[in-house]
Amino acid sequence: MADTTFTHSPATTDRGRRWVVLYLATTGLVLLLMMLAGLWMRLAQAGWVYTDPALFYQLMTVHGTGMVGIAALGGAAVLWHFLSAHVRLNSRVMGANFGLFLIGVVAILVADFPGRFGGAWTFLYPLPATSQGAWPAWAAALHLGGLLVIGVGFLIWCLELARGIIATYGGLGRGLGWHVLFGGSMRDVPPPTVVAATMVTIVTTLALIAGALVLVMSLINLAFPAVEINPLLAKNLIYFFGHTFINATIYMGVVAVYELLPRITDRPWKTTKVFLAAWTLSTTMVLIIFPHHLLMDFAMPVWAMAIGQVFSYVNSFPVLVVTGLGALAILHRSGIRWDLVSTLLLISMFGWMAGVIPAVVDATVVVNSVMHNTMWVPGHFHFYLLLGLLPMMFAVMIHLARGEDTRPQGSDLTALLYLLFGLGFVSMFLIGGWASVPRRWAEHLPEWQIWDQVASVMAVGVIALTTVFVAMFLVRTPAILREG
Amino acid sequence: MNVQTVSVLLSFILILALAAVFLRVRGLAHEGRDYAPVQGNAYRIRAFGFWFLILVGLPISIWLFRENPYTAEAAAPQVINVTGYQWYWELDQSEVAAGVPVEFRVTSADVNHGFGIYDAAGTLVAQTQAMPGYVNRLTHVFETPGTYQVLCLEYCGLVHHNMIAEIVVTEGGSDG
Ligand code: HEM
Ligand SMILES: [Cu+2]
Ligand SMILES: [Cu+2]
C-alpha cells in the first residue's frame, strides 16, 4: 500500500478558540449534572432512592437528551479546535450554534421539569402527543421545539464546516480524499482530521435534515391531531437521525487521537489509501445500518433488516481494523512515558473498539430477538460513549489546560481509576441485558436490583473522577481565555 | 446455554482479548524503537484482520441471518391476537399448548409498545414491536409448559414498567 504524502499539521492556529473553551467548559458542567441524573435513575432502579415513576421518566428524558446534546457540543469543540488549523472557519458560527443550543436547553428544561414531559430523547411518535395526561401538549411542543432549535444550530455549524472544506480542498469528495483514492493523485492529500470532518459534515447534515423533518411533522401533529404521520415512517426517520447523530459524535472526537498521538509519540499519522477507503466506507455505512434499531419491527422489508444486520457487522471493519490498529501501532514501542493525556487517549480507543462488540452481537437478528430493548443496549452505548468519547474530550480538556504542551506530565492514575469504575458501571448494564432486564423501566424487580446496586456504586466513582478531569480544565479556563 | 449467555460470553471474551492487546501495547510503549518495522507489522496484522473479517466473519453474519423471525410460517395451528394499550395488554386468548407453533398477531391501539415474552424463569424468549396501524406476526413454539409473562419492551409512557400480562402454556397437543 503506497503511502501518500503526509501533510503535517502546523501548530494550531485555532480560530474561535474562546468558543472551543466555552463549549468544553459547558460540556464538562452539563456532563456532571447529567451524570448525577443518571445516578439518580440507577439508585431508583436499585430500590435505594424512592422516585416517582413520572419523575424517573422525566429524568430519563433529560439525561438522554442532555447527554446526546453535550456529546455533540463537546465533539464539535474537539473537531473545530483541530480542524481550524487546516481549514479557515468562521468562528461566528460557533457563537450562533452556542446561542441556539442554550435557547434549546432552556426550552427543554422548562418542558421536562415544570412541564413534566417524559417522552424520552427518541420522542417516538405518537407518544409526545399521547401521554394519557402525564404531560400537557404545550410541554411536548416546547421540548420538540427546543430540539429543533438545537438541531438548526448544529446544521448551521455543519454547513460552515462543509463550506470551509470545500473552499480549502475544492469539494467534499476531495475532503474524503477521493482524488487520491480513485484518481491516484498525490496532491492536496487531506490530513486525517479533514477526512474525518468531511465525513462528520456529510452524515450529520443528513441526520439533522431527517430529524428536523420528523420534528416538524410531530409538531404539526401536536397542533392538529387530525394530521397523522405513518408511525413506521416516523420511526425510521427518528432512528436514522438518532443513530447517525450520536455516532457522528465519536467521529468528531476521534480527531483528538489523530492529532495528539503523533505529537506525543513524534510519529506521523499518515493518510493512506486504506485510511481513505475506510472513511468512505464508514460514511456510507453509518447511513445505511440504522435498521438494526428496527429489527423487531416485522413490518419492515426483509432486505432492510438484512442490511441492518450484515452491514452493521461490516461497519466495524474501518473502526476496528484501521483507526484502532493505527492508534496501537503509533503507540507501540514508541518510547513514550504514559501520562494523563496519552492514557486517556489509549482508553478512548479501547472503549470505542470494545463498545462496538456488544453492538455487533446485538445487531444479529437471533440475538436481537432476546436482547433488543433490554439493558444490553444502554450497556453498548454507555460503553463507547463513557469509555470512548468522553476520554477523548477529557484528553483535549487537559491538553488545553496544559497549554498544549504534549510532553508527559504527572501520573495517569486518575485515568486508570476512571477506566475501572467505568468498566464496572457498563458491565452491570450488559449483565442486566443477559438477565433479560428491560431498559427504561422506572421500577425494577428485586432479583434485578443487585446489578443496579453495583452499578450505582461504580457510577459514584465515575462521577468523582469526571469531577477531577473537569475541574482540572475549569480552573485553567480563565487563564486560557486570557491567553486568547 | 441460551442465546443471552452465548452473547455475553462471546462479547466478554472478545473484550478481554482486546484488553490484552491494549495492555501489551501499554506495557511495551516505553521501549523506543523505529516506527517503520512496527508499522510494517501493523499493516500485516491489518491485512490479516481485514481478510479474516471478510472471509470468515461476513459469511457467518450472512449465515446467521437465515434464522430470522420475519417469514411467518404458513397457518400456525394456534393464533393469539394481541393489542397493546396504555397501559395494559389485551390478548384474545391466554392459554396455549406447548410444542405447537403459536402465531401472535401484535398491534397497538395507541403508541408503540414492545411485546416481550418471558418464561417462568424470567428469561426473555421472543419479542416483536406492537405498533399502531401495523400487525406484526410473531411465531413462537413454547417448549416447556408453565406460566409465561408478557412485559412491555418499548417505552410507552408513565406506566411502561407495569404493562404485564400472563400466558399459560399447557401440556398436551404436542406430538414431539
Ligand atoms: C455516571 C454516568 C452515567 C450514569 C450513572 C448513567 C445512567 C443512565 C441510566 C440509569 C439510564 C437509563 C437506563 C434504562 O433503564 O434504560 C441511562 C440512559 C441513557 N444514558 Fe446514561 N448514564 C451515565 C452516563 C452517560 C453518558 C456519558 C452518556 C452519553 C454521552 C449517556 C447517555 C445516555 C442515553 C442516550 C440514555 C438513553 C435514555 C433513554 O433510554 O431514553 N449516559 N443512563
Ligand atoms: Cu445504531
Ligand atoms: Cu411500554
XYZ file of C-alpha atoms and ligand atoms in Angstrom:
705
model
C 0.000 0.000 0.000
C 1.713 3.170 -1.175
C 1.706 5.853 1.433
C 0.848 9.197 0.072
C 2.479 12.352 1.273
C 1.722 13.367 4.770
C 0.520 16.866 5.267
C 1.960 17.843 8.567
C -0.388 19.871 10.645
C 1.082 23.158 11.756
C 0.945 24.183 15.365
C -2.619 25.102 15.976
C -3.846 28.475 14.807
C -7.214 27.914 16.270
C -9.818 30.437 15.246
C -12.722 30.551 17.635
C -10.571 29.304 20.441
C -12.660 31.123 23.022
C -15.704 29.316 21.743
C -13.920 25.993 21.886
C -13.085 26.641 25.518
C -16.616 27.776 26.277
C -18.066 24.681 24.573
C -15.796 22.406 26.557
C -16.497 24.156 29.847
C -20.236 23.870 29.204
C -19.779 20.250 28.217
C -17.958 19.498 31.451
C -20.562 21.125 33.655
C -23.599 19.707 31.888
C -21.919 16.307 31.797
C -21.615 16.285 35.565
C -25.232 17.329 36.046
C -26.454 14.687 33.613
C -24.315 12.052 35.304
C -25.973 12.926 38.605
C -29.366 12.493 36.928
C -28.131 9.108 35.662
C -27.002 8.134 39.142
C -30.393 9.096 40.499
C -32.069 6.787 37.961
C -29.742 3.949 38.861
C -30.406 4.492 42.581
C -34.140 4.439 41.872
C -33.834 1.171 39.954
C -31.668 -0.227 42.747
C -34.500 0.403 45.185
C -32.305 2.716 47.238
C -33.972 6.036 46.491
C -37.720 6.122 46.069
C -38.556 8.055 42.914
C -41.977 8.648 41.477
C -42.101 6.935 38.038
C -43.197 10.184 36.396
C -40.073 11.867 37.724
C -37.924 8.905 36.689
C -39.084 9.220 33.093
C -38.553 12.979 33.156
C -35.007 12.378 34.403
C -34.529 9.738 31.711
C -35.663 12.190 29.063
C -33.399 14.950 30.333
C -30.426 12.598 30.780
C -30.776 11.059 27.312
C -31.383 14.351 25.536
C -28.776 16.228 27.553
C -26.079 13.610 27.092
C -26.628 13.355 23.362
C -26.603 17.157 23.177
C -23.337 17.590 25.048
C -21.735 14.654 23.256
C -22.325 16.724 20.143
C -21.279 20.005 21.760
C -18.049 18.564 23.152
C -17.370 16.646 19.943
C -17.934 19.814 17.959
C -15.419 21.674 20.127
C -12.765 18.992 19.648
C -13.305 18.841 15.910
C -13.357 22.623 15.499
C -10.202 23.049 17.544
C -8.166 20.725 15.363
C -9.862 21.373 12.042
C -9.361 25.105 12.228
C -5.616 24.524 11.896
C -6.240 23.054 8.438
C -9.309 24.878 7.211
C -10.291 28.503 7.617
C -13.532 28.599 9.563
C -15.791 31.450 10.592
C -15.962 31.390 14.358
C -19.177 33.387 14.494
C -20.868 30.117 13.585
C -19.596 28.663 16.838
C -21.280 31.536 18.656
C -24.550 31.142 16.762
C -24.646 27.423 17.450
C -23.894 28.043 21.112
C -26.681 30.609 21.420
C -29.220 28.324 19.781
C -28.015 25.454 21.954
C -28.648 27.443 25.124
C -32.102 28.533 23.958
C -32.935 24.911 23.192
C -31.638 23.743 26.565
C -33.790 26.258 28.427
C -36.856 25.232 26.411
C -36.205 21.561 27.114
C -35.626 22.093 30.815
C -38.874 24.066 31.139
C -40.742 21.429 29.115
C -39.341 18.495 31.097
C -39.483 19.781 34.667
C -42.335 22.211 35.203
C -43.984 20.796 32.052
C -43.396 17.153 33.110
C -42.607 16.000 29.557
C -41.216 12.456 29.609
C -41.274 11.254 26.020
C -37.589 10.157 26.010
C -34.854 11.550 23.795
C -36.246 9.467 20.935
C -39.684 11.183 21.154
C -41.170 8.187 19.341
C -44.323 9.184 17.502
C -47.108 9.304 18.702
C -46.000 9.240 22.351
C -45.341 13.011 22.711
C -48.977 13.713 21.858
C -50.367 10.641 23.630
C -49.375 10.670 27.284
C -52.750 9.979 28.924
C -52.469 13.243 30.802
C -48.953 12.702 32.116
C -47.819 15.918 30.434
C -49.633 18.705 28.573
C -49.358 19.248 24.832
C -47.515 22.542 25.315
C -44.724 20.739 27.163
C -44.346 18.242 24.330
C -44.326 21.072 21.798
C -41.788 23.053 23.802
C -39.485 20.044 24.136
C -39.666 19.202 20.436
C -39.289 22.873 19.555
C -36.190 23.042 21.757
C -34.736 20.052 19.943
C -35.473 21.713 16.628
C -33.658 24.893 17.663
C -30.614 22.881 18.750
C -30.770 20.927 15.506
C -30.821 24.113 13.449
C -27.747 25.324 15.337
C -25.800 22.183 14.548
C -26.998 22.255 10.963
C -25.562 25.742 10.522
C -22.383 24.530 12.163
C -22.117 21.577 9.782
C -22.742 23.761 6.773
C -19.895 26.048 7.851
C -17.603 23.035 8.075
C -18.717 21.963 4.633
C -18.118 25.468 3.286
C -14.648 25.621 4.799
C -13.664 22.203 3.480
C -14.987 22.976 0.014
C -13.190 26.325 -0.030
C -9.883 24.779 1.006
C -9.963 21.411 -0.714
C -12.292 22.048 -3.624
C -15.169 19.756 -2.688
C -16.426 17.231 -0.177
C -15.238 14.347 -2.372
C -11.743 15.815 -2.191
C -12.157 16.242 1.562
C -12.688 12.489 1.695
C -9.624 12.123 -0.500
C -11.410 10.561 -3.461
C -8.954 12.150 -5.879
C -6.255 10.187 -4.083
C -8.278 7.052 -3.562
C -9.733 6.766 -7.056
C -7.699 9.228 -9.109
C -4.278 8.242 -7.812
C -3.427 11.892 -7.249
C -0.801 12.759 -4.650
C -1.690 16.431 -4.388
C -3.753 18.122 -1.694
C -3.903 14.931 0.300
C -6.341 15.734 3.111
C -4.919 15.086 6.575
C -6.858 12.618 8.751
C -8.648 15.416 10.587
C -10.037 16.837 7.361
C -11.183 13.400 6.214
C -12.993 12.830 9.499
C -14.507 16.312 9.415
C -15.825 15.765 5.907
C -17.482 12.538 6.933
C -18.980 14.166 10.017
C -20.311 17.057 7.953
C -21.986 14.798 5.426
C -23.615 12.360 7.808
C -24.618 14.898 10.430
C -26.241 17.156 7.866
C -28.327 14.277 6.553
C -29.189 13.167 10.078
C -30.273 16.663 11.052
C -32.450 17.052 7.987
C -34.261 13.806 8.788
C -34.522 14.839 12.426
C -35.903 18.274 11.564
C -38.416 16.685 9.217
C -39.833 14.332 11.822
C -39.779 17.064 14.476
C -41.792 19.386 12.259
C -44.202 16.570 11.428
C -44.609 15.785 15.136
C -45.167 19.447 15.958
C -47.839 19.699 13.286
C -49.458 16.582 14.708
C -49.422 18.159 18.168
C -51.137 21.263 16.865
C -53.563 19.433 14.585
C -54.065 15.891 15.923
C -56.103 15.058 12.819
C -52.924 15.249 10.735
C -51.378 11.860 11.373
C -47.959 10.505 10.470
C -47.247 6.966 9.399
C -45.735 5.547 12.618
C -43.283 3.312 10.764
C -42.038 6.215 8.666
C -41.646 8.319 11.807
C -39.720 5.501 13.462
C -37.373 5.182 10.501
C -36.704 8.915 10.424
C -36.125 9.061 14.175
C -33.698 6.161 14.261
C -31.908 7.356 11.163
C -31.477 10.710 12.878
C -30.670 9.354 16.339
C -28.321 6.604 15.266
C -26.386 8.766 12.818
C -26.200 11.830 15.041
C -24.887 10.059 18.136
C -22.450 8.010 16.058
C -21.101 11.146 14.447
C -20.064 12.495 17.851
C -17.354 9.865 18.205
C -16.133 10.569 14.680
C -15.785 14.185 15.821
C -13.910 13.150 18.932
C -11.521 10.768 17.211
C -9.615 13.637 15.604
C -8.116 14.161 19.070
C -6.476 10.773 18.622
C -5.307 11.601 15.092
C -3.817 14.910 16.145
C -2.452 14.301 19.609
C -0.894 10.851 19.305
C 1.511 11.967 16.555
C 2.602 14.933 18.666
C 3.027 12.771 21.748
C 4.946 9.964 20.022
C 6.624 12.033 17.318
C 5.388 9.557 14.727
C 3.161 10.745 11.862
C -0.409 9.574 11.306
C -0.396 9.151 7.568
C -3.293 9.470 5.195
C -3.041 6.217 3.281
C -5.389 4.820 0.701
C -6.582 2.261 3.195
C -7.356 5.065 5.613
C -9.326 6.925 2.963
C -11.176 3.800 1.885
C -12.091 3.100 5.498
C -13.569 6.566 5.975
C -15.506 6.455 2.740
C -16.897 3.089 3.805
C -17.821 4.492 7.205
C -19.559 7.435 5.597
C -21.872 5.228 3.601
C -22.312 2.531 6.169
C -23.188 4.691 9.122
C -26.033 5.994 6.963
C -27.499 2.646 5.960
C -27.186 0.482 9.053
C -29.794 2.237 11.189
C -32.374 -0.530 10.504
C -30.520 -2.508 13.168
C -32.701 -0.471 15.532
C -35.813 -1.747 13.765
C -35.068 -5.461 13.684
C -38.105 -6.115 15.882
C -40.412 -4.193 13.538
C -41.520 -7.108 11.465
C -43.423 -4.787 9.163
C -40.102 -3.568 7.755
C -38.988 -5.059 4.438
C -36.714 -8.054 4.973
C -33.943 -6.605 2.778
C -33.696 -3.591 5.090
C -33.261 -5.954 8.021
C -30.577 -7.881 6.153
C -28.744 -4.605 5.557
C -29.187 -3.717 9.223
C -27.557 -6.954 10.315
C -24.873 -7.603 7.720
C -23.684 -4.038 7.248
C -23.600 -3.344 10.972
C -21.083 -6.103 11.027
C -19.147 -4.711 8.062
C -19.266 -1.239 9.581
C -16.988 -2.386 12.359
C -14.081 -3.022 9.950
C -12.999 0.561 9.397
C -13.091 1.361 13.083
C -11.571 -1.802 14.428
C -9.115 -2.511 11.690
C -7.934 0.893 10.578
C -8.277 3.515 13.301
C -7.847 1.191 16.273
C -4.872 -0.596 14.841
C -3.412 2.691 13.640
C -3.535 4.092 17.162
C -1.997 0.945 18.619
C 0.785 0.959 16.027
C 1.668 4.574 16.651
C 1.965 3.884 20.379
C 3.665 0.509 20.178
C 7.318 0.719 21.265
C 7.212 4.453 20.746
C 9.340 5.161 23.785
C 6.757 7.342 25.475
C 6.048 7.697 29.141
C 2.351 7.386 29.895
C 0.681 10.406 31.350
C -2.909 11.523 31.785
C -3.440 12.656 28.206
C -1.886 9.672 26.465
C -3.586 7.180 28.779
C -6.956 8.838 28.247
C -6.434 8.556 24.502
C -5.446 4.900 24.822
C -8.553 4.239 26.926
C -10.700 6.028 24.374
C -9.581 3.712 21.592
C -10.182 0.698 23.783
C -13.612 1.957 24.839
C -14.639 2.585 21.273
C -13.426 -0.727 19.895
C -14.723 -2.762 22.818
C -18.033 -0.897 22.853
C -18.636 -1.886 19.245
C -18.535 -5.587 20.137
C -21.837 -5.852 22.042
C -23.445 -3.703 19.346
C -22.422 -6.028 16.547
C -23.580 -9.012 18.585
C -26.943 -7.356 19.162
C -27.327 -6.409 15.509
C -27.689 -10.126 14.777
C -31.389 -10.869 14.476
C -31.352 -14.065 16.556
C -29.678 -12.154 19.366
C -31.774 -9.040 18.894
C -34.930 -11.112 19.409
C -33.939 -11.660 23.031
C -31.733 -8.611 23.691
C -33.463 -5.707 21.971
C -34.620 -3.062 24.453
C -33.002 -4.848 27.336
C -30.222 -3.267 29.364
C -27.798 -4.701 26.807
C -28.486 -1.646 24.647
C -27.570 1.023 27.235
C -24.673 -1.337 28.000
C -23.349 -0.953 24.475
C -23.770 2.772 24.092
C -22.596 3.733 27.564
C -19.503 1.636 26.807
C -18.453 3.566 23.750
C -19.642 6.943 24.981
C -18.401 6.774 28.566
C -15.153 4.963 27.771
C -14.670 6.043 24.140
C -15.984 9.537 23.512
C -15.603 11.024 26.992
C -11.893 10.165 27.382
C -11.255 11.865 24.026
C -12.945 15.017 25.328
C -11.177 14.836 28.696
C -7.847 14.414 26.901
C -8.454 17.576 24.904
C -9.575 19.483 28.008
C -6.405 18.546 29.833
C -4.292 19.168 26.756
C -5.661 22.700 26.602
C -5.295 23.158 30.354
C -1.610 22.297 29.921
C -1.170 24.988 27.328
C -0.995 22.349 24.559
C 2.311 21.059 25.827
C 2.390 17.374 24.897
C 5.398 16.401 26.995
C 4.373 13.841 29.612
C 3.416 15.280 32.960
C 2.477 13.636 36.209
C 0.698 10.378 36.751
C -2.192 8.763 34.926
C -3.718 7.094 37.963
C -6.999 9.006 37.700
C -7.468 7.814 34.109
C -6.935 4.199 35.153
C -9.412 4.547 38.001
C -11.918 6.092 35.622
C -11.466 3.086 33.338
C -12.030 0.622 36.170
C -15.147 2.313 37.536
C -16.425 2.823 34.003
C -15.938 -0.836 33.131
C -17.738 -1.837 36.305
C -20.574 0.515 35.518
C -21.142 -0.556 31.907
C -20.704 -4.258 32.712
C -23.699 -4.041 35.013
C -25.820 -2.819 32.103
C -24.533 -5.663 29.923
C -25.182 -8.224 32.637
C -28.647 -6.742 33.051
C -29.162 -7.475 29.357
C -28.002 -11.024 29.874
C -30.528 -11.307 32.733
C -33.310 -10.005 30.411
C -33.817 -6.782 32.395
C -35.844 -4.419 30.195
C -34.402 -0.982 29.574
C -36.300 2.167 30.538
C -38.133 0.710 33.487
C -38.660 3.090 36.383
C -39.039 0.206 38.828
C -37.050 -2.997 38.869
C -37.907 -6.455 40.184
C -35.969 -7.364 43.335
C -33.960 -10.054 41.517
C -32.563 -7.433 39.132
C -31.559 -4.929 41.760
C -28.191 -6.395 42.639
C -26.862 -5.217 39.248
C -28.394 -1.786 39.781
C -26.778 -1.527 43.189
C -23.296 -2.415 41.991
C -23.775 -0.017 39.070
C -24.743 2.786 41.441
C -21.537 2.363 43.420
C -19.468 2.306 40.232
C -21.271 5.400 38.955
C -20.221 7.322 42.055
C -16.606 6.539 41.177
C -17.109 7.600 37.561
C -18.654 10.871 38.685
C -15.877 11.580 41.186
C -13.188 11.120 38.531
C -15.126 13.088 35.958
C -15.237 15.895 38.511
C -11.455 15.736 38.754
C -10.946 15.969 34.973
C -13.496 18.723 34.512
C -12.081 20.670 37.462
C -8.550 20.439 36.014
C -9.913 22.155 32.946
C -12.172 24.681 34.651
C -9.511 26.023 36.993
C -7.375 26.813 33.964
C -10.224 28.149 31.837
C -9.877 31.848 32.810
C -6.145 31.722 32.071
C -6.671 30.007 28.705
C -9.226 32.629 27.788
C -6.884 35.439 28.815
C -4.057 33.998 26.737
C -6.552 34.065 23.863
C -26.886 -22.337 27.068
C -29.355 -19.709 25.882
C -28.686 -17.002 23.329
C -28.138 -14.417 26.061
C -25.417 -16.461 27.706
C -23.666 -17.144 24.413
C -23.808 -13.427 23.573
C -22.441 -12.273 26.881
C -19.657 -14.859 26.920
C -18.666 -14.114 23.352
C -18.674 -10.373 23.976
C -16.716 -10.587 27.198
C -14.121 -12.936 25.692
C -13.587 -10.610 22.732
C -13.403 -7.569 25.024
C -10.861 -9.313 27.249
C -8.784 -10.319 24.224
C -8.827 -6.718 23.072
C -7.883 -5.578 26.561
C -4.904 -7.950 26.471
C -3.679 -6.335 23.246
C -4.042 -2.871 24.739
C -2.256 -3.897 27.915
C 0.620 -5.266 25.868
C 0.953 -2.056 23.901
C 0.778 -0.092 27.104
C 3.426 -2.258 28.730
C 5.869 -2.031 25.816
C 5.402 1.613 24.934
C 8.407 2.741 26.953
C 10.778 0.792 24.651
C 11.627 3.264 21.945
C 12.005 1.501 18.598
C 11.954 2.541 14.993
C 8.479 3.163 13.686
C 8.954 1.532 10.284
C 9.105 -2.124 11.414
C 6.303 -1.583 13.919
C 4.198 -0.066 11.196
C 5.055 -2.861 8.791
C 3.806 -5.365 11.335
C 0.675 -3.357 11.932
C -0.057 -3.332 8.198
C 0.343 -7.107 8.091
C -1.976 -7.566 11.055
C -4.401 -5.175 9.464
C -4.428 -7.105 6.204
C -4.917 -10.333 8.101
C -7.733 -8.819 10.158
C -9.401 -7.459 7.070
C -9.388 -10.766 5.194
C -10.392 -12.672 8.301
C -13.411 -10.431 8.805
C -14.339 -10.656 5.117
C -13.744 -14.359 4.557
C -14.817 -15.730 7.920
C -16.906 -13.094 9.670
C -19.022 -11.904 6.784
C -20.228 -15.385 5.754
C -21.083 -16.090 9.395
C -23.109 -12.890 9.598
C -24.975 -13.756 6.410
C -25.483 -17.343 7.511
C -26.887 -16.215 10.849
C -29.463 -14.095 9.057
C -31.144 -17.182 7.600
C -32.632 -17.683 11.054
C -34.962 -14.739 11.142
C -38.440 -14.330 12.531
C -39.807 -12.413 9.535
C -41.054 -15.132 7.242
C -44.101 -16.225 9.206
C -44.831 -19.911 8.891
C -47.976 -20.779 7.000
C -51.071 -21.018 9.173
C -49.857 -21.763 12.658
C -52.310 -24.050 14.462
C -52.808 -21.561 17.299
C -53.371 -17.832 16.868
C -53.489 -15.135 19.527
C -54.444 -11.562 18.678
C -52.620 -9.071 20.860
C -53.303 -5.357 21.252
C -51.241 -3.019 23.395
C -52.915 -0.124 25.188
C -51.550 2.488 27.565
C -51.014 0.557 29.860
C -52.286 -2.985 29.505
C -52.258 -5.881 27.095
C -55.351 -7.363 25.520
C -54.919 -10.985 24.396
C -57.950 -12.706 22.872
C -56.768 -15.934 24.402
C -54.204 -16.605 27.077
C -53.847 -20.360 27.104
C -51.829 -22.283 24.532
C -50.381 -25.763 24.202
C -46.680 -26.459 24.414
C -44.820 -27.874 21.435
C -47.193 -26.381 18.858
C -46.434 -23.147 16.998
C -48.399 -20.104 18.147
C -48.818 -17.094 15.939
C -49.107 -13.795 17.778
C -50.706 -11.021 15.721
C -49.481 -7.978 17.554
C -50.647 -4.415 17.198
C -51.254 -1.326 19.297
C -54.229 0.912 19.838
C -52.207 3.991 20.763
C -48.400 4.366 20.949
C -45.554 1.923 20.278
C -45.242 -0.903 22.791
C -42.940 -3.898 22.831
C -44.431 -7.379 23.139
C -41.811 -9.372 25.060
C -42.443 -12.952 26.178
C -40.669 -14.060 29.365
C -40.543 -17.664 30.549
C -41.180 -18.814 34.113
C -37.533 -18.239 34.997
C -37.753 -14.615 33.862
C -35.755 -15.058 30.646
C -36.839 -13.185 27.539
C -37.613 -15.769 24.845
C -39.125 -13.767 21.969
C -40.396 -10.298 21.113
C -41.847 -8.046 18.478
C -42.882 -4.413 18.404
C -46.531 -3.517 18.890
C -47.130 -0.624 16.586
C -50.267 1.362 15.753
C -51.503 0.717 12.229
C -49.421 -2.422 11.707
C -49.830 -6.060 12.682
C -46.558 -7.840 13.406
C -46.748 -11.624 13.230
C -44.531 -13.453 15.659
C -44.483 -17.232 15.573
C -43.197 -18.977 18.648
C -43.122 -22.557 19.869
C -43.322 -22.836 23.652
C -41.118 -25.762 24.591
C -41.979 -26.048 28.288
C -45.377 -25.701 29.919
C -45.763 -23.100 32.632
C -46.793 -19.519 33.253
C -45.167 -17.023 30.916
C -45.290 -13.258 31.269
C -45.613 -10.518 28.712
C -43.611 -7.408 29.572
C -43.551 -4.153 27.645
C -40.274 -3.637 25.812
C -40.884 -0.279 24.180
C -41.081 2.858 26.240
C -44.736 3.920 26.163
C -45.106 6.477 28.957
C -45.895 6.679 32.625
C -46.778 3.059 33.416
C -44.494 1.375 30.880
C -42.934 -0.744 33.647
C -46.271 -2.134 34.726
C -47.722 -3.415 31.485
C -47.705 -7.088 32.317
C -49.906 -9.953 31.103
C -49.793 -13.727 31.512
C -49.857 -16.626 29.105
C -50.443 -20.121 30.425
C -48.760 -22.836 28.412
C -50.297 -26.239 28.966
C -49.043 -29.755 28.370
C -50.571 -31.703 25.525
C -51.395 -31.120 21.900
C -47.780 -31.975 21.395
C -46.703 -34.959 19.400
C -42.997 -34.479 19.908
C -22.111 8.230 35.606
C -22.504 8.229 34.389
C -23.863 7.758 33.893
C -24.886 7.184 34.570
C -24.973 6.838 36.050
C -25.941 6.916 33.611
C -27.138 6.285 33.892
C -28.124 6.009 32.971
C -29.333 5.288 33.255
C -29.704 4.680 34.599
C -30.053 5.222 32.114
C -31.400 4.553 31.911
C -31.206 3.093 31.675
C -32.500 2.379 31.400
O -33.131 1.913 32.342
O -32.880 2.274 30.220
C -29.306 5.919 31.102
C -29.725 6.104 29.797
C -29.024 6.837 28.870
N -27.771 7.394 29.013
Fe -26.670 7.368 30.693
N -25.529 7.350 32.377
C -24.271 7.879 32.509
C -23.501 8.427 31.504
C -23.933 8.660 30.223
C -23.143 9.287 29.205
C -21.718 9.766 29.382
C -23.925 9.356 28.091
C -23.615 9.944 26.734
C -22.629 10.721 26.439
C -25.212 8.771 28.422
C -26.275 8.671 27.558
C -27.446 8.024 27.847
C -28.525 7.873 26.891
C -28.572 8.405 25.469
C -29.524 7.122 27.541
C -30.864 6.655 26.943
C -32.029 7.340 27.545
C -33.288 6.652 27.090
O -33.348 5.418 27.145
O -34.199 7.348 26.652
N -25.184 8.357 29.724
N -28.125 6.383 31.653
Cu -27.283 2.400 15.960
Cu -44.157 0.184 27.305
